[in-house]
Amino acid sequence: MDVDQRNWLDLPDDVTTNILNRLSVIEILEYAQKVCTAWRRICKDPAMWRVIDMENLQDLVTPRALEKMCMNAIDRSQGQLVDLNIELFPTNDLIEFLAQGERSSQLRRLQISHGYGSLHKYWSDFFKKVPLLEEIALTFTTISEETVAIISQYCPMLKSFTYNNHGWKYSIGMNSADDFVIAVAKGMSQLLHLQLTGNEMSNKGLQAILDGCPNLQSLDIRGCFSINLNESCGKLCKERIKNLRLPSDSMEGHKVAPTDSEDDYEDYVWDDYVGLYDHWSDDDNGGSGPYAGFTDVVAEYYSLL
C-alpha cells in the first residue's frame, strides 16, 4: 500500500512557527534556521523572539557563546521582546546591550539567575528603558538600593519582585538587609507579589513591607530566619497577606545555592568565572592569555559583596 509522503515545507507558516517555537534558542540559531530558506525566513520573524528563554543551557556551549546568541536573539526581536530569562551568563555587556535604543521598550518580564556581582554598572541605564516592566525575578543577582530607586521611578507598572538569595553564604547583615527591604517597600508600593527568600531582614524590614506595600497579595519570606513572627508585625502579616510563605516553610522546588559547603561554594563561584573568561579570546581581553583580565573581574566581584 502506498503511503502519502508529506513535505514539511507544505505546512502553513503559523503551524511551522508553532513547531519551531518549541525549540531552544540554541536549536533555532544553530540548526533549525539552516534547514531551508523557508525555515530561515520564519526564524528571522521578530514574533519568534518575543520570549527568549536561556535557562539551563550553560552545559551546552560556553558562557560567551550564550551571551552572543542572546544578543542575536534580542536583535531579531526588533523591539518586540516581552519576556527574557537568562542564567549563568549575564554580564555588563549584555545589560548595556539591552539598554541601547528600543531593544527593551516592550519588556514585561525579566528573570536573571546567578548574575552574582557582575551586573551593577549598567543596571540604571537598563531600568530607565523598560517602562512596561511588570515582573523582576533575580536569583543570586544583586542590585543596590540606588537601583531600587531607579526601578521605582521608571517602572511604574511593576507588580512582582523576586529577590532570592536563599543559601548564598555571602550575607550582607541584618542592618543592610533592612535598609534594602525598606527601599523596596518605599519605592514599590504598587507590588502585588513580593519574594525575598533568604533575606536577613529583621521585623523592622517586615514592618516596612506591611506599611509600604498595602496591596500585597502574596509574600514569600522563606529562609528569613531573623524575623520573629510572634511579634505584632508577624500577626498582622498573617492576617493581611492572602498567600504567605513563612521562614520555616519548605524550599522544595525553589532555587538554592549550589552547595552547602562554603569551600565548595567558593570553588563553584570561581569555576563560573574561569569558565566564562577562559573561553574569551585574547582580542576580547586585550591580553596575551586565556585568563587575561580575569583577575580584575574576580576582584571587582568580591569588592561588591
Coordinates of C-alpha atoms in Angstrom, one line a residue:
M1 CA 0.0 0.0 0.0
D2 CA 1.3 3.4 -1.0
V3 CA 1.8 5.9 1.8
D4 CA 1.5 9.6 1.1
Q5 CA 4.7 11.5 1.6
R6 CA 4.2 14.8 3.4
N7 CA 6.5 17.7 2.8
W8 CA 7.3 19.8 5.9
L9 CA 7.5 22.8 3.6
D10 CA 3.8 22.4 2.7
L11 CA 2.8 23.3 6.3
P12 CA 1.3 26.8 6.8
D13 CA 3.7 29.3 8.3
D14 CA 1.7 29.5 11.5
V15 CA 2.0 25.8 12.1
T16 CA 5.7 25.8 11.4
T17 CA 6.2 28.7 13.7
N18 CA 4.3 26.9 16.4
I19 CA 6.7 23.9 16.0
L20 CA 9.9 25.9 15.9
N21 CA 8.8 27.9 19.0
R22 CA 9.2 24.7 21.0
L23 CA 12.9 24.6 20.3
S24 CA 15.6 26.3 22.4
V25 CA 17.4 29.4 21.3
I26 CA 20.5 27.3 20.6
E27 CA 18.5 24.8 18.5
I28 CA 16.9 27.5 16.4
L29 CA 20.1 29.5 15.8
E30 CA 22.5 26.6 15.3
Y31 CA 20.2 24.1 13.5
A32 CA 16.6 24.9 12.5
Q33 CA 17.3 28.1 10.6
K34 CA 19.8 26.3 8.5
V35 CA 17.4 23.6 7.3
C36 CA 15.9 25.6 4.4
T37 CA 15.1 29.1 3.1
A38 CA 11.5 28.9 4.4
W39 CA 12.6 28.0 7.9
R40 CA 15.3 30.7 7.9
R41 CA 12.7 33.3 7.0
I42 CA 10.4 32.2 9.8
C43 CA 13.3 32.1 12.3
K44 CA 14.0 35.7 11.4
D45 CA 10.5 36.8 12.2
P46 CA 10.6 39.2 15.2
A47 CA 7.5 37.5 16.6
M48 CA 9.6 34.4 17.1
W49 CA 11.7 36.2 19.6
R50 CA 9.1 37.9 21.8
V51 CA 10.1 35.3 24.5
I52 CA 13.7 34.4 25.0
D53 CA 14.4 31.6 27.5
M54 CA 18.1 30.8 28.0
E55 CA 18.0 29.0 31.3
N56 CA 19.9 25.7 32.0
L57 CA 21.9 26.0 28.8
Q58 CA 25.4 26.5 30.2
D59 CA 26.4 22.9 29.8
L60 CA 25.8 23.1 26.0
V61 CA 28.1 25.9 24.9
T62 CA 30.4 28.4 26.5
P63 CA 29.0 31.4 28.5
R64 CA 30.5 33.8 26.0
A65 CA 28.7 31.9 23.1
L66 CA 25.5 32.0 25.1
E67 CA 25.8 35.8 25.5
K68 CA 26.4 36.3 21.8
M69 CA 23.4 34.1 20.9
C70 CA 21.3 36.1 23.4
M71 CA 22.3 39.4 21.8
N72 CA 21.5 37.9 18.4
A73 CA 18.0 36.8 19.6
I74 CA 17.4 40.2 21.2
D75 CA 18.3 41.9 17.9
R76 CA 15.9 39.7 16.0
S77 CA 13.0 40.7 18.2
Q78 CA 13.3 44.2 16.8
G79 CA 11.9 45.8 20.0
Q80 CA 9.2 43.2 20.4
L81 CA 10.9 41.4 23.3
V82 CA 8.4 40.9 26.3
D83 CA 10.0 38.1 28.3
L84 CA 13.7 37.4 29.0
N85 CA 15.1 34.6 31.1
I86 CA 18.8 34.1 31.4
E87 CA 21.1 32.1 33.7
L88 CA 24.8 32.0 34.5
F89 CA 26.0 34.2 31.7
P90 CA 24.6 37.8 32.1
T91 CA 27.3 40.4 32.0
N92 CA 27.7 44.1 31.9
D93 CA 28.0 43.8 28.1
L94 CA 24.6 42.2 27.9
I95 CA 22.8 44.6 30.2
E96 CA 24.4 47.5 28.3
F97 CA 23.3 46.0 25.0
L98 CA 19.7 45.7 26.3
A99 CA 19.7 49.3 27.4
Q100 CA 20.6 50.6 23.9
G101 CA 17.8 52.0 21.7
E102 CA 14.4 50.4 21.9
R103 CA 15.5 46.8 22.4
S104 CA 13.8 46.6 25.8
S105 CA 11.0 49.1 25.4
Q106 CA 8.3 46.3 25.4
L107 CA 9.8 44.1 28.1
R108 CA 7.3 42.9 30.7
R109 CA 9.2 40.2 32.5
L110 CA 12.9 39.9 33.4
Q111 CA 14.4 36.8 35.1
I112 CA 18.1 36.5 35.8
S113 CA 19.8 33.7 37.7
H114 CA 23.3 33.6 39.0
G115 CA 24.4 37.0 37.9
Y116 CA 26.4 37.4 41.2
G117 CA 28.1 40.8 41.5
S118 CA 28.8 41.4 37.9
L119 CA 25.8 43.5 36.8
H120 CA 26.0 46.7 38.7
K121 CA 27.5 49.0 36.1
Y122 CA 24.6 49.3 33.6
W123 CA 21.5 48.5 35.8
S124 CA 20.4 52.1 36.0
D125 CA 20.6 52.7 32.2
F126 CA 18.7 49.5 31.6
F127 CA 15.8 50.1 34.0
K128 CA 15.3 53.6 32.6
K129 CA 14.4 51.8 29.2
V130 CA 11.8 49.3 30.5
P131 CA 8.7 51.4 31.4
L132 CA 6.3 48.4 30.8
L133 CA 8.2 46.0 33.1
E134 CA 5.7 44.1 35.3
E135 CA 7.9 41.4 36.8
I136 CA 11.5 41.2 38.0
A137 CA 13.0 37.9 39.3
L138 CA 16.6 38.0 40.5
T139 CA 18.3 34.9 41.9
F140 CA 21.9 35.2 43.3
T141 CA 22.0 38.5 41.4
T142 CA 22.5 41.7 43.4
I143 CA 21.2 45.2 43.0
S144 CA 21.7 48.2 45.2
E145 CA 19.3 50.5 47.0
E146 CA 20.1 53.1 44.4
T147 CA 18.9 50.7 41.6
V148 CA 15.7 50.0 43.5
A149 CA 15.1 53.8 43.5
I150 CA 15.6 53.8 39.7
I151 CA 13.2 51.0 39.3
S152 CA 10.6 52.7 41.4
Q153 CA 10.9 55.8 39.3
Y154 CA 11.0 54.3 35.8
C155 CA 9.0 51.1 36.1
P156 CA 5.5 52.2 37.4
M157 CA 3.8 49.0 36.2
L158 CA 5.9 46.6 38.3
K159 CA 3.7 44.2 40.1
S160 CA 6.0 41.3 41.1
F161 CA 9.5 41.5 42.6
T162 CA 11.6 38.4 43.5
Y163 CA 15.0 38.7 45.2
N164 CA 16.2 35.2 46.1
N165 CA 19.4 34.8 48.0
H166 CA 18.5 31.7 49.9
G167 CA 21.6 29.7 50.9
W168 CA 24.0 32.3 49.5
K169 CA 26.8 32.4 52.0
Y170 CA 27.8 36.0 51.2
S171 CA 25.4 37.7 53.5
I172 CA 25.1 41.5 53.9
G173 CA 24.0 41.6 57.5
M174 CA 20.7 42.5 59.2
N175 CA 21.0 46.3 59.1
S176 CA 21.9 46.4 55.4
A177 CA 19.2 43.9 54.6
D178 CA 16.6 46.0 56.5
D179 CA 17.8 49.1 54.5
F180 CA 17.4 47.3 51.2
V181 CA 13.9 46.0 52.1
I182 CA 12.9 49.5 53.3
A183 CA 14.0 50.8 49.9
V184 CA 11.8 48.2 48.2
A185 CA 8.8 49.0 50.4
K186 CA 9.2 52.7 49.8
G187 CA 9.7 52.5 46.1
M188 CA 7.5 49.6 45.1
S189 CA 4.3 50.4 46.9
Q190 CA 2.2 49.0 44.0
L191 CA 3.5 45.5 44.3
L192 CA 1.1 42.6 44.4
H193 CA 3.7 39.8 44.8
L194 CA 7.0 40.0 46.7
Q195 CA 9.5 37.2 47.3
L196 CA 12.5 37.9 49.5
T197 CA 13.8 34.3 50.2
G198 CA 17.0 34.1 52.2
N199 CA 16.9 37.7 53.2
E200 CA 18.5 38.7 56.6
M201 CA 15.9 41.4 57.4
S202 CA 14.5 41.8 60.9
N203 CA 11.0 42.7 61.9
K204 CA 11.9 46.3 61.0
G205 CA 12.1 45.3 57.4
L206 CA 8.9 43.2 57.6
Q207 CA 7.0 46.1 59.1
A208 CA 8.2 48.4 56.4
I209 CA 6.8 46.0 53.8
L210 CA 3.4 45.9 55.5
D211 CA 3.4 49.7 55.8
G212 CA 4.7 50.4 52.3
C213 CA 3.0 47.7 50.2
P214 CA -0.7 47.8 51.1
N215 CA -1.8 45.8 48.1
L216 CA 0.3 42.7 48.6
Q217 CA -1.5 39.5 47.8
S218 CA 1.5 37.2 48.2
L219 CA 4.7 37.4 50.3
D220 CA 7.4 34.8 50.4
I221 CA 9.8 35.2 53.3
R222 CA 11.1 31.6 53.4
G223 CA 14.6 31.4 54.8
C224 CA 14.3 34.8 56.5
F225 CA 15.2 33.5 59.9
S226 CA 15.9 36.9 61.6
I227 CA 12.2 37.6 61.6
N228 CA 10.2 37.0 64.8
L229 CA 6.6 36.2 63.8
N230 CA 5.5 36.2 67.4
E231 CA 5.6 40.0 67.5
S232 CA 2.8 42.2 66.3
C233 CA 4.0 42.6 62.7
G234 CA 4.1 38.8 62.4
K235 CA 0.4 38.6 63.4
L236 CA -0.5 41.5 61.1
C237 CA 1.4 39.8 58.3
K238 CA -0.6 36.6 58.7
E239 CA -3.9 38.4 58.8
R240 CA -3.3 40.6 55.8
I241 CA -1.4 38.5 53.3
K242 CA -3.5 36.0 51.4
N243 CA -0.7 33.9 50.2
L244 CA 2.1 33.9 52.8
R245 CA 5.2 31.6 52.8
L246 CA 6.8 31.6 56.2
P247 CA 10.6 31.4 57.0
S248 CA 10.5 27.8 58.0
D249 CA 8.3 26.6 55.1
S250 CA 9.8 24.0 52.7
M251 CA 12.1 25.2 50.0
E252 CA 11.3 22.3 47.8
G253 CA 11.3 23.2 44.1
H254 CA 12.9 26.5 44.8
K255 CA 16.4 27.6 43.6
V256 CA 19.0 27.5 46.4
A257 CA 22.8 28.0 46.5
P258 CA 24.6 25.2 44.6
T259 CA 26.3 23.7 47.7
D260 CA 26.2 23.7 51.4
S261 CA 29.9 23.8 51.9
E262 CA 31.5 27.2 52.0
D263 CA 34.7 26.0 50.4
D264 CA 32.7 24.2 47.7
Y265 CA 30.7 27.3 47.1
E266 CA 33.8 29.4 46.7
D267 CA 35.1 26.9 44.2
Y268 CA 31.7 27.0 42.4
V269 CA 31.8 30.8 42.0
W270 CA 35.5 30.7 41.0
D271 CA 34.8 28.0 38.4
D272 CA 31.9 30.0 37.0
Y273 CA 34.2 32.9 36.3
V274 CA 37.0 30.7 35.0
G275 CA 34.5 29.1 32.7
L276 CA 33.3 32.5 31.5
Y277 CA 36.7 34.1 30.8
D278 CA 38.7 31.0 29.8
H279 CA 36.7 31.0 26.6
W280 CA 37.2 34.6 25.7
S281 CA 39.8 35.3 23.0
D282 CA 42.9 37.3 23.6
D283 CA 41.4 40.1 21.5
D284 CA 38.4 40.2 23.8
N285 CA 40.6 40.7 26.8
G286 CA 43.3 42.8 25.2
G287 CA 45.9 40.4 26.8
S288 CA 48.0 37.5 25.9
G289 CA 46.5 34.5 27.7
P290 CA 43.2 32.7 28.2
Y291 CA 42.8 34.4 31.7
A292 CA 43.9 37.9 30.7
G293 CA 41.7 40.3 32.6
F294 CA 40.3 37.5 34.7
T295 CA 41.9 38.7 38.0
D296 CA 40.4 42.2 37.7
V297 CA 36.9 40.7 37.1
V298 CA 37.1 38.5 40.1
A299 CA 38.5 41.3 42.3
E300 CA 35.5 43.5 41.1
Y301 CA 33.1 40.7 42.0
Y302 CA 34.4 40.3 45.6
S303 CA 34.6 44.0 46.1
L304 CA 30.8 44.2 45.6
L305 CA 29.9 41.6 48.2

